[in-house]
Short mmCIF file of N, CA and C in Angstrom, two decimals:
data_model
loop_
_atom_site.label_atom_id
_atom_site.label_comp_id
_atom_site.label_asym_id
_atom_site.label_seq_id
_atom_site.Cartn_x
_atom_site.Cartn_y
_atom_site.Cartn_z
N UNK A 68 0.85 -1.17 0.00
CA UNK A 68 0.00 0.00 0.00
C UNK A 68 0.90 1.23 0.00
N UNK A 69 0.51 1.98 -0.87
CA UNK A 69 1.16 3.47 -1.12
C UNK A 69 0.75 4.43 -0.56
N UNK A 70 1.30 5.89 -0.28
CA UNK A 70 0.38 7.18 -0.80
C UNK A 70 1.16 8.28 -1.11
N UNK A 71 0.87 8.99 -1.30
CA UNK A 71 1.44 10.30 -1.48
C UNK A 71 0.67 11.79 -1.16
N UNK A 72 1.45 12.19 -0.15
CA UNK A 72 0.85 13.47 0.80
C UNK A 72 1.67 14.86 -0.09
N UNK A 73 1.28 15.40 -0.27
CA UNK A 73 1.47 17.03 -1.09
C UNK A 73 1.09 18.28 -0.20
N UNK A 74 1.73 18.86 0.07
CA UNK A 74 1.28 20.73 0.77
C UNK A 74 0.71 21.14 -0.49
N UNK A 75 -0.55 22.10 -0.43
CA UNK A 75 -0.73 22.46 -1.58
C UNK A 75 -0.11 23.83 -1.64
N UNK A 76 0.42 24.52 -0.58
CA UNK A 76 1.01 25.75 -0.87
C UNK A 76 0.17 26.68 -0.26
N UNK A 77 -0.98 26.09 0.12
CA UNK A 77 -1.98 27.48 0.63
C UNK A 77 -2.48 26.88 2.07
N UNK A 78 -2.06 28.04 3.01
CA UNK A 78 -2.74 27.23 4.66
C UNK A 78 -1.55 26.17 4.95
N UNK A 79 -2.74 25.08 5.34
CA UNK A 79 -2.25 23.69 5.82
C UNK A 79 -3.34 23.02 5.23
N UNK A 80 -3.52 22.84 4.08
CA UNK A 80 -4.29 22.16 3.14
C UNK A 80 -2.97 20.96 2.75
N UNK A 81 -4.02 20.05 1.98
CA UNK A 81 -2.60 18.86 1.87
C UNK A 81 -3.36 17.69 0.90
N UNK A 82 -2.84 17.34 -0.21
CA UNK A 82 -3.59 16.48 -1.20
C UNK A 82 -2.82 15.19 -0.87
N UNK A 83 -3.68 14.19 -0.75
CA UNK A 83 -3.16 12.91 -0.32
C UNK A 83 -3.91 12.05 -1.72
N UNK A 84 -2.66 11.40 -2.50
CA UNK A 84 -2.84 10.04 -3.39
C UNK A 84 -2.67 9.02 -3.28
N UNK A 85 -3.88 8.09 -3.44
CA UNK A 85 -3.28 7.10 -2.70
C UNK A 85 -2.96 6.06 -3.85
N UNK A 86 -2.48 5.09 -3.62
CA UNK A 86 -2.42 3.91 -4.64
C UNK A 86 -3.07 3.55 -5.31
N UNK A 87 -4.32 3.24 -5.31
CA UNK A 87 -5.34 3.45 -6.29
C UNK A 87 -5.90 4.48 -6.97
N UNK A 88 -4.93 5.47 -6.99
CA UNK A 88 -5.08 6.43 -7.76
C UNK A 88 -6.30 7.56 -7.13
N UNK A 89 -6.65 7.32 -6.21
CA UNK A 89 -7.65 8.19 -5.46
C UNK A 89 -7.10 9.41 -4.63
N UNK A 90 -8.21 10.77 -5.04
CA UNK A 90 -7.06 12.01 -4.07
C UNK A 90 -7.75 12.58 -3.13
N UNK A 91 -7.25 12.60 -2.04
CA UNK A 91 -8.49 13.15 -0.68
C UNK A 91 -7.85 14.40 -0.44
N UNK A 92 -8.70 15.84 -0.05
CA UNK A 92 -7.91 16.71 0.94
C UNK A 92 -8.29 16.64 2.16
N UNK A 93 -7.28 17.08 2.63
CA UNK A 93 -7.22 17.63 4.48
C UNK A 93 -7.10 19.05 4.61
N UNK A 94 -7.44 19.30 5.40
CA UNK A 94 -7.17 21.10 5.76
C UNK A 94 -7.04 20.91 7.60
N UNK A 95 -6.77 22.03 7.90
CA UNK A 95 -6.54 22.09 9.38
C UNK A 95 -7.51 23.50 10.15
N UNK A 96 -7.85 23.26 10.92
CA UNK A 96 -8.28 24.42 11.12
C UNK A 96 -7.94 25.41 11.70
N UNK A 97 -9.15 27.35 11.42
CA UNK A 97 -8.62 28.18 11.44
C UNK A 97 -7.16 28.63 12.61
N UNK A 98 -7.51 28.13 13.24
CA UNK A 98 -6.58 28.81 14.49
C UNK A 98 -5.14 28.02 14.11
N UNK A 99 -4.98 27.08 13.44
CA UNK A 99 -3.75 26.20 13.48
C UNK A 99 -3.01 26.63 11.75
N UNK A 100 -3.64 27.36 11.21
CA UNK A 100 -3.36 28.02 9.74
C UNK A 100 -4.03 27.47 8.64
N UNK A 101 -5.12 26.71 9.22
CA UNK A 101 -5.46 26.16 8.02
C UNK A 101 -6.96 27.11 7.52
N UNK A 102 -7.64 26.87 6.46
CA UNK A 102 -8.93 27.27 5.83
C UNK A 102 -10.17 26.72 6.33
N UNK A 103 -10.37 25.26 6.73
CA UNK A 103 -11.14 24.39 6.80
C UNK A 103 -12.23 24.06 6.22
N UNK A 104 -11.18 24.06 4.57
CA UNK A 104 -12.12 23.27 3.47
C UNK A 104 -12.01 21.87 3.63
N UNK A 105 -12.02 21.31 4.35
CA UNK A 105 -11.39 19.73 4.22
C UNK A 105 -11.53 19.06 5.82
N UNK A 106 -11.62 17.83 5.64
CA UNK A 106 -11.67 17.20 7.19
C UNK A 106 -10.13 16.90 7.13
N UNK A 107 -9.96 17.19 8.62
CA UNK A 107 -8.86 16.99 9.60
C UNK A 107 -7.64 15.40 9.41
N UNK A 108 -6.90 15.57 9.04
CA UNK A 108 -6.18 14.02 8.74
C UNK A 108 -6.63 13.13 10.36
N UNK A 109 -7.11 13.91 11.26
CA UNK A 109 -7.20 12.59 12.65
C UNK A 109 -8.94 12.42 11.85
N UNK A 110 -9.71 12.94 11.62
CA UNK A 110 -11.00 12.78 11.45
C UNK A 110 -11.18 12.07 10.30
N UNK A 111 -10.30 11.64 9.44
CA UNK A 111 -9.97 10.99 8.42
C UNK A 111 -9.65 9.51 8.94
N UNK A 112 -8.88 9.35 9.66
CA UNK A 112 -8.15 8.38 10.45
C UNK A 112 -9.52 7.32 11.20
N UNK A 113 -10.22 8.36 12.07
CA UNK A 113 -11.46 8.15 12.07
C UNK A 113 -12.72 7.41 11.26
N UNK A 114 -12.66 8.10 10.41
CA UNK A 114 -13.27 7.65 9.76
C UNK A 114 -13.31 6.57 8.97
N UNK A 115 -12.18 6.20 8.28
CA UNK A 115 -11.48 5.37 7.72
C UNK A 115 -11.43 4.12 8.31
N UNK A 116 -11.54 4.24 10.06
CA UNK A 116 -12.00 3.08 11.13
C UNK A 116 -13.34 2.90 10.91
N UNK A 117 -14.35 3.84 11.04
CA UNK A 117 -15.67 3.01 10.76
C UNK A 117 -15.79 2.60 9.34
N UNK A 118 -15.12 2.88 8.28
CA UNK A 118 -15.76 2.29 7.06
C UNK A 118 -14.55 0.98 7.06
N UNK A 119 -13.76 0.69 7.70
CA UNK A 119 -13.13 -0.80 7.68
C UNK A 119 -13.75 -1.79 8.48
N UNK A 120 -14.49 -1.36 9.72
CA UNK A 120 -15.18 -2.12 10.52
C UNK A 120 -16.57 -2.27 9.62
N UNK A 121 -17.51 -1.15 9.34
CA UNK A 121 -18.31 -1.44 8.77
C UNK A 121 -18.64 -2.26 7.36
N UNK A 122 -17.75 -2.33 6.99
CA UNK A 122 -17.09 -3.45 5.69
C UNK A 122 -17.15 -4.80 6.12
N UNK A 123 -16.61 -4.83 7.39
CA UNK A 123 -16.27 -6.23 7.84
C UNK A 123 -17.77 -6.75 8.12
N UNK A 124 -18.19 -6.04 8.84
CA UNK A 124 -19.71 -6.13 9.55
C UNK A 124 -20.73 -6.93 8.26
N UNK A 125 -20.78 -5.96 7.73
CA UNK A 125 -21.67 -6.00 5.96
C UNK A 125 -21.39 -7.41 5.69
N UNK A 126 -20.05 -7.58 5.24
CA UNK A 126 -19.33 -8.61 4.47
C UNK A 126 -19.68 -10.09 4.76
N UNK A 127 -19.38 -9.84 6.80
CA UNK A 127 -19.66 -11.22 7.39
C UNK A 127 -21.21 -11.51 7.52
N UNK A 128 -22.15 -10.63 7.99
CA UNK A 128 -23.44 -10.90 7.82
C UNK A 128 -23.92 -11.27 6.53
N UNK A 129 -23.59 -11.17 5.32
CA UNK A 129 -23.89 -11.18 3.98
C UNK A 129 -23.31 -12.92 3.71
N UNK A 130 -22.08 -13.00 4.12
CA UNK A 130 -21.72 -14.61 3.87
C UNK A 130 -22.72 -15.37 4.80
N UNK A 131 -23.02 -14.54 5.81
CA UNK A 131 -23.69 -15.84 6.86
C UNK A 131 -25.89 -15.65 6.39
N UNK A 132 -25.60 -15.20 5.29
CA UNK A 132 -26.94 -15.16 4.41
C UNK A 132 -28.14 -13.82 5.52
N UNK A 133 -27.24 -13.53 6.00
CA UNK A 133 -28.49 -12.36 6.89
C UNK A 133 -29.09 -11.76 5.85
N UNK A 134 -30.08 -11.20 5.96
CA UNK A 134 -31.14 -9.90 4.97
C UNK A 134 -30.31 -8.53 5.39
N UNK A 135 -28.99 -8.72 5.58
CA UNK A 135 -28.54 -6.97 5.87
C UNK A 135 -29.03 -6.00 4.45
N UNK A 136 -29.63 -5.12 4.61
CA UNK A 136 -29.83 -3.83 3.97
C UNK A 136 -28.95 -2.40 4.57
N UNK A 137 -28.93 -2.25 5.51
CA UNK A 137 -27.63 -1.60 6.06
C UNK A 137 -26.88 -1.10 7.02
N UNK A 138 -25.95 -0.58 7.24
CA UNK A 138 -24.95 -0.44 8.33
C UNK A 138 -24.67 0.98 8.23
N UNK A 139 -24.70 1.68 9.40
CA UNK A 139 -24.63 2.76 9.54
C UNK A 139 -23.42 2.53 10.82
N UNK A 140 -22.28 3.15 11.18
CA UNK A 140 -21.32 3.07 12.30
C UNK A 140 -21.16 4.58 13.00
N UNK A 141 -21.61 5.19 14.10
CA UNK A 141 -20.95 6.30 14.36
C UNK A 141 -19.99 6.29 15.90
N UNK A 142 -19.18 7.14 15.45
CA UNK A 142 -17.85 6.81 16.20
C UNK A 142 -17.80 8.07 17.10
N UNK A 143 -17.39 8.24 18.18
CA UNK A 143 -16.89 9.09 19.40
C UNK A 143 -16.32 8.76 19.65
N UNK A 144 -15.03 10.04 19.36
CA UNK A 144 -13.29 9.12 20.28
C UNK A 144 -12.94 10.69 21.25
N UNK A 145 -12.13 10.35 21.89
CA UNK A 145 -11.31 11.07 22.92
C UNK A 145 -9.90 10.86 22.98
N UNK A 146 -9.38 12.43 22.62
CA UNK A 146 -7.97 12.45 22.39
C UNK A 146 -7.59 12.68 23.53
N UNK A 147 -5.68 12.31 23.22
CA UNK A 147 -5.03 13.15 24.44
C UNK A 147 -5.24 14.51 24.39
N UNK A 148 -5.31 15.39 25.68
CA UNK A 148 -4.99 16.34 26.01
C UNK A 148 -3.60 17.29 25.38
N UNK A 149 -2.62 16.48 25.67
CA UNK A 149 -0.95 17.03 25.11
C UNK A 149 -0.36 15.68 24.05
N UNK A 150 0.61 16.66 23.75
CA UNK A 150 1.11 16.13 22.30
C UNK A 150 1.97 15.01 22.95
N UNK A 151 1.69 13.86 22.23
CA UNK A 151 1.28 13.45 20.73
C UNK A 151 -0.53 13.22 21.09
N UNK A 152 -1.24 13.61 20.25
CA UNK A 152 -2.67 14.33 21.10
C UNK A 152 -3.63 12.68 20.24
N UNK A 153 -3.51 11.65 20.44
CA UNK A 153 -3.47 10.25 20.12
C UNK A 153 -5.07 9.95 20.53
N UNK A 154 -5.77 8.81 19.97
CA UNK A 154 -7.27 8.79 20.50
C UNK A 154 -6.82 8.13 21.80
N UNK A 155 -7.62 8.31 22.61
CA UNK A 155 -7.49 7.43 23.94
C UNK A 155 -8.62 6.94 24.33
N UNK A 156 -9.95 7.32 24.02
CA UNK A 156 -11.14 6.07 23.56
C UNK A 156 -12.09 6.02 22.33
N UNK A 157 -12.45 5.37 21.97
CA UNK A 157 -12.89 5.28 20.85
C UNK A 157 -14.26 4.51 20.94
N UNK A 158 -15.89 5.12 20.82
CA UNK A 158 -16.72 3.92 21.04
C UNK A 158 -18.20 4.74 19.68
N UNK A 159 -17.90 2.97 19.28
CA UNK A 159 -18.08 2.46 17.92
C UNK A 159 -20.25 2.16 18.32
N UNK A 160 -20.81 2.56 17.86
CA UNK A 160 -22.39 2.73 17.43
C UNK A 160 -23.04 2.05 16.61
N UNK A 161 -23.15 0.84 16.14
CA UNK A 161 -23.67 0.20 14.76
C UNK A 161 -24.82 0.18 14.93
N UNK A 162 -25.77 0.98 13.90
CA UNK A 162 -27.13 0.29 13.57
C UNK A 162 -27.43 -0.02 12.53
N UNK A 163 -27.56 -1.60 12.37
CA UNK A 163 -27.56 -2.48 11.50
C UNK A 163 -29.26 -2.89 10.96
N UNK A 164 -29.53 -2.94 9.97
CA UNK A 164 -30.86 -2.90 9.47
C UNK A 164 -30.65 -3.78 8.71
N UNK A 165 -31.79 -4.49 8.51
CA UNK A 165 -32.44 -5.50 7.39
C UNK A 165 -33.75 -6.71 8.48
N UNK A 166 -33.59 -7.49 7.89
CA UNK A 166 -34.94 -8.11 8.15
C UNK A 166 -34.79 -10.04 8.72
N UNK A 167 -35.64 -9.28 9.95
CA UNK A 167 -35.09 -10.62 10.67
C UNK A 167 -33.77 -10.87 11.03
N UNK A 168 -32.87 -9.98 11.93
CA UNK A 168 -31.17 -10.11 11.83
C UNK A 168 -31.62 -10.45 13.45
N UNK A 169 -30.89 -11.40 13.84
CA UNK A 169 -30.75 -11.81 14.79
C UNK A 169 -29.31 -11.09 15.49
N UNK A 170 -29.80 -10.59 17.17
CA UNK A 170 -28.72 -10.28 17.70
C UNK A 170 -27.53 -10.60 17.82
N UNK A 171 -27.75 -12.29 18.27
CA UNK A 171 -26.32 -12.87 18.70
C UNK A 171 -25.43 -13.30 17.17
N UNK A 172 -26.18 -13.16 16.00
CA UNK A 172 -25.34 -12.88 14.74
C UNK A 172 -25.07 -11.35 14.44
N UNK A 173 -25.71 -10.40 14.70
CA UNK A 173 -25.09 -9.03 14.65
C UNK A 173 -23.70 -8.95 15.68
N UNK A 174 -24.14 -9.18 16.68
CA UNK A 174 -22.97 -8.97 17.94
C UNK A 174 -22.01 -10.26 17.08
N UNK A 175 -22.07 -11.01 17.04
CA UNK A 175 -20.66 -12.06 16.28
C UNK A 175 -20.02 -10.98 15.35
N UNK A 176 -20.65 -10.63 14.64
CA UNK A 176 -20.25 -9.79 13.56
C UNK A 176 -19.20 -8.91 13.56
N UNK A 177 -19.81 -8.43 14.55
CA UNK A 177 -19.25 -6.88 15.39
C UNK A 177 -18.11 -7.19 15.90
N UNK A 178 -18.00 -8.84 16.99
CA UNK A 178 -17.10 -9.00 17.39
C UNK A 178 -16.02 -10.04 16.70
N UNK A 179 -15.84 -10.22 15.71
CA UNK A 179 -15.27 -10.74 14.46
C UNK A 179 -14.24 -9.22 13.85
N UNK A 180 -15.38 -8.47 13.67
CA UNK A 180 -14.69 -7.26 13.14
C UNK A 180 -13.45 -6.65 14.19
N UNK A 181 -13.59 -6.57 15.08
CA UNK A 181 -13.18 -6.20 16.34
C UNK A 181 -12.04 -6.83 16.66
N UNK A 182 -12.28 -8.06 16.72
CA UNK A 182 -10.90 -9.38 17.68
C UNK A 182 -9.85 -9.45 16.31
N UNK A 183 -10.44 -9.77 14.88
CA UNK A 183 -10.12 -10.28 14.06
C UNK A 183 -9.70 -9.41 12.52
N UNK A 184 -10.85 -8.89 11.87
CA UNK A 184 -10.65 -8.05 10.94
C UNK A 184 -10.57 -6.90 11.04
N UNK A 185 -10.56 -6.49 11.35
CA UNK A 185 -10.21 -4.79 10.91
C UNK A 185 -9.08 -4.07 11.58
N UNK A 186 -8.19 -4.24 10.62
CA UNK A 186 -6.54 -3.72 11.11
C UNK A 186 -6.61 -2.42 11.45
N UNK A 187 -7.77 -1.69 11.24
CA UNK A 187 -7.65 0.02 11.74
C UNK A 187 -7.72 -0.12 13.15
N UNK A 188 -8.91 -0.44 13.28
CA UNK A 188 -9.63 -0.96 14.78
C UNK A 188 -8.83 -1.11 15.80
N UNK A 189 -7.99 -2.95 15.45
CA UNK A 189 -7.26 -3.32 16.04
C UNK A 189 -6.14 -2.52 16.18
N UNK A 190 -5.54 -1.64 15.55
CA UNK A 190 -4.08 -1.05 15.35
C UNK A 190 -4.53 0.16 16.50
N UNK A 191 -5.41 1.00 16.10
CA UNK A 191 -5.88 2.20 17.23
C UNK A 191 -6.43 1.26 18.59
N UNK A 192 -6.65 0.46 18.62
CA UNK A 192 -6.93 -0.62 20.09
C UNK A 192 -6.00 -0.61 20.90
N UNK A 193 -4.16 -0.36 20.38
CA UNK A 193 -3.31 -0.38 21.25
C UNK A 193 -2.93 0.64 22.09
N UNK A 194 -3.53 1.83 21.66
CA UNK A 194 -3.58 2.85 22.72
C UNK A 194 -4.61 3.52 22.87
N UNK A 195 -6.12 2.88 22.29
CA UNK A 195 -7.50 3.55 23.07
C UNK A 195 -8.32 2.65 23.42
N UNK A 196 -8.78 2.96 24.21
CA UNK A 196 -9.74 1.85 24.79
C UNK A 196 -11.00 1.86 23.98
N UNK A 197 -11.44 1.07 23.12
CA UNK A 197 -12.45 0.97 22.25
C UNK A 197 -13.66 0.08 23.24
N UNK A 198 -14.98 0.73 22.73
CA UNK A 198 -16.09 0.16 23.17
C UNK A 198 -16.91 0.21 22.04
N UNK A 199 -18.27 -0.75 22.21
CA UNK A 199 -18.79 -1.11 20.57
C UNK A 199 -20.42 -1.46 21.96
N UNK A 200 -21.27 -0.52 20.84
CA UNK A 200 -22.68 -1.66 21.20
C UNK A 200 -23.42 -0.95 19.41
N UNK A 201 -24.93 -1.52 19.67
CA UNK A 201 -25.38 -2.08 18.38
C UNK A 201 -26.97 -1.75 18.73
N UNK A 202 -27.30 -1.61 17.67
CA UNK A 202 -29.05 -1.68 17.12
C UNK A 202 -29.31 -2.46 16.04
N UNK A 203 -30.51 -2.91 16.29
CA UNK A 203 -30.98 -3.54 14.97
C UNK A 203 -32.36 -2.71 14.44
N UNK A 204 -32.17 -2.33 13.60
CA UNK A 204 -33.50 -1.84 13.20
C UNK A 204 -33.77 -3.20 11.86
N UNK A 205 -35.37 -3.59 12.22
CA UNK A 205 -35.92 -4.03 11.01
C UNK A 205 -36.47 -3.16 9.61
N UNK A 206 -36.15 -3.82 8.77
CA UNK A 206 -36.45 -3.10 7.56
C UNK A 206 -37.73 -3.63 6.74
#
């Protein structure tokens, strides 16, 4: 896996390419020099955790034939205070929809994604304390 991070010359704006040829910006905000056309590289980081967990989630309910229609993940983390300003908890929200999904296969899911797949997850796990609960809405 590649990328390539660029200053664009203006602020603290910053074009990131990644290996698949895809280009995201970041910006920083006002008080730190940036514009804040762009989400934050930690809010990126962020984010980038719920759409790897929520992948996993989707993926494994879908092999195990559930009716998932869809996954929604929202995330609340808590940084350090002082630098290096690092998440120090992180707790993960799934509400999972479709029809007839049984709990103790949503929660497997969740906790599959968690123990097992998702290298974001797991990698930010070593210095935040992550917590996870769940909804099911029927569809």
């Amino acid at each position: 896996m590649e990328c390539k991070v660029k200053w664009t010359g203006a602020g603290m704006s910053f074009l990131a390419e990644t290996g698949s040829n895809h280009v995201v910006v970041m910006d920083g905000a006002p008080e730190a020099g940036g514009r804040n056309l762009a989400p934050r590289p930690m809010e990126l980081l962020l984010a980038g955790t719920g759409g790897c967990t929520a992948y996993d989630v989707v993926l494994i309910l879908k092999k195990g034939r559930q009716a998932v229609t869809g996954c929604e993940v929202s995330l609340k983390a808590e940084r350090a205070e002082e630098e290096p300003r690092i998440f120090t908890r992180i707790h993960f929200h799934f509400r999972v929809i479709g029809k007839q999904l049984k709990p103790d296969t949503v929660a497997r899911a969740i906790e599959l994604s968690k123990e097992k797949y998702c290298s974001a997850s797991i990698m930010l796990g070593k210095t935040a304390a992550i917590s996870h609960d769940f909804e099911i809405v029927e569809a």
